[in-house]
Coordinates of C-alpha atoms in Angstrom, one line a residue:
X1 CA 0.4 4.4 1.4
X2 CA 0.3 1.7 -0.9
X3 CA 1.0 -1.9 -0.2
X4 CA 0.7 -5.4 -1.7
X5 CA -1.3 -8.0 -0.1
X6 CA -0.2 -11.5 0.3
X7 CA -2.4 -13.0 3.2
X8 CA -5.4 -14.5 3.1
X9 CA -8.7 -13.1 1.8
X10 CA -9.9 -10.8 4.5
X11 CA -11.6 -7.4 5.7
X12 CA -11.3 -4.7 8.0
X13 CA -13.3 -1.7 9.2
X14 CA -11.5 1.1 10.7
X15 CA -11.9 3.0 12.9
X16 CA -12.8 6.2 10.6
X17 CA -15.3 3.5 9.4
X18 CA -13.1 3.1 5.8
X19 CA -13.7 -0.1 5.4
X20 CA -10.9 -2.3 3.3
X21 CA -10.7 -5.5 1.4
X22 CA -7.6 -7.6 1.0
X23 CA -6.9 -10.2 -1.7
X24 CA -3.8 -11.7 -2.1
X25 CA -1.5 -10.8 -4.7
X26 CA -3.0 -6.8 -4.7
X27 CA -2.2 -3.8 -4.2
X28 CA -4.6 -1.8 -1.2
X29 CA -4.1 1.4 0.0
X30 CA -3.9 1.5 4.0
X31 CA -3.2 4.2 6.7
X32 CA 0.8 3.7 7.4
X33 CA 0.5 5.1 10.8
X34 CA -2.4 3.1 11.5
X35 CA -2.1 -0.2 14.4
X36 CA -3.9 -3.0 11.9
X37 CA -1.1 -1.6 9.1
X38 CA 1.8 -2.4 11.1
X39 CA 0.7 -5.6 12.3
X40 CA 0.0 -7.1 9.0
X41 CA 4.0 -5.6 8.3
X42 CA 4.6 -7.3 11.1
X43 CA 3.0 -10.1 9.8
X44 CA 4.8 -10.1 6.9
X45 CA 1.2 -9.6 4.5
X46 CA 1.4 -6.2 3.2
X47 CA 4.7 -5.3 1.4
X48 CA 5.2 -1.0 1.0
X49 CA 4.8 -1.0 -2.8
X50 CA 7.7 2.1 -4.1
X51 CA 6.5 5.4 -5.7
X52 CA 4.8 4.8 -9.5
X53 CA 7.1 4.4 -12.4
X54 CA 4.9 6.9 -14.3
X55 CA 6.2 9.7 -11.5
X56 CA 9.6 8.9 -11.2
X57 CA 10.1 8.4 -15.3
X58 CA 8.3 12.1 -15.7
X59 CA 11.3 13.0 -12.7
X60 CA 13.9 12.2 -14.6
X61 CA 12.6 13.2 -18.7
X62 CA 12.4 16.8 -16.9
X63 CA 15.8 16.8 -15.5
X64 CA 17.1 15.6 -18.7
X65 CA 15.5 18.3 -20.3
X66 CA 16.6 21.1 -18.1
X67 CA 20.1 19.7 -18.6

């Protein structure tokens, strides 16, 4: 899932061995189900970021079109 960032400038390795950046202000992609994801929630440092416009947009062009 993708979230946005807004903590300070940090790392993590995970357990998998991904290992993730974090900057504030962008967006990182992080393991929703994953303990260190829902503590920075917790935290209030990573923000769920909604689905991308470009998606939804084609969504609704193609129901307009089947209309």
């Amino acid at each position: 899932m993708k979230y946005l960032y807004s903590g300070p400038i940090s790392g993590v390795t995970l357990a998998d061995g991904q290992e993730i950046m974090l900057f504030p202000g962008k967006e990182v992609e992080m393991p929703e189900d994953h303990n260190y994801t829902r503590t920075l929630v917790a935290l209030g440092y990573l923000n769920p970021q909604p689905a991308s416009v470009a998606g939804v947009a084609t969504s609704f062009h193609t129901a307009e079109q089947g209309a």
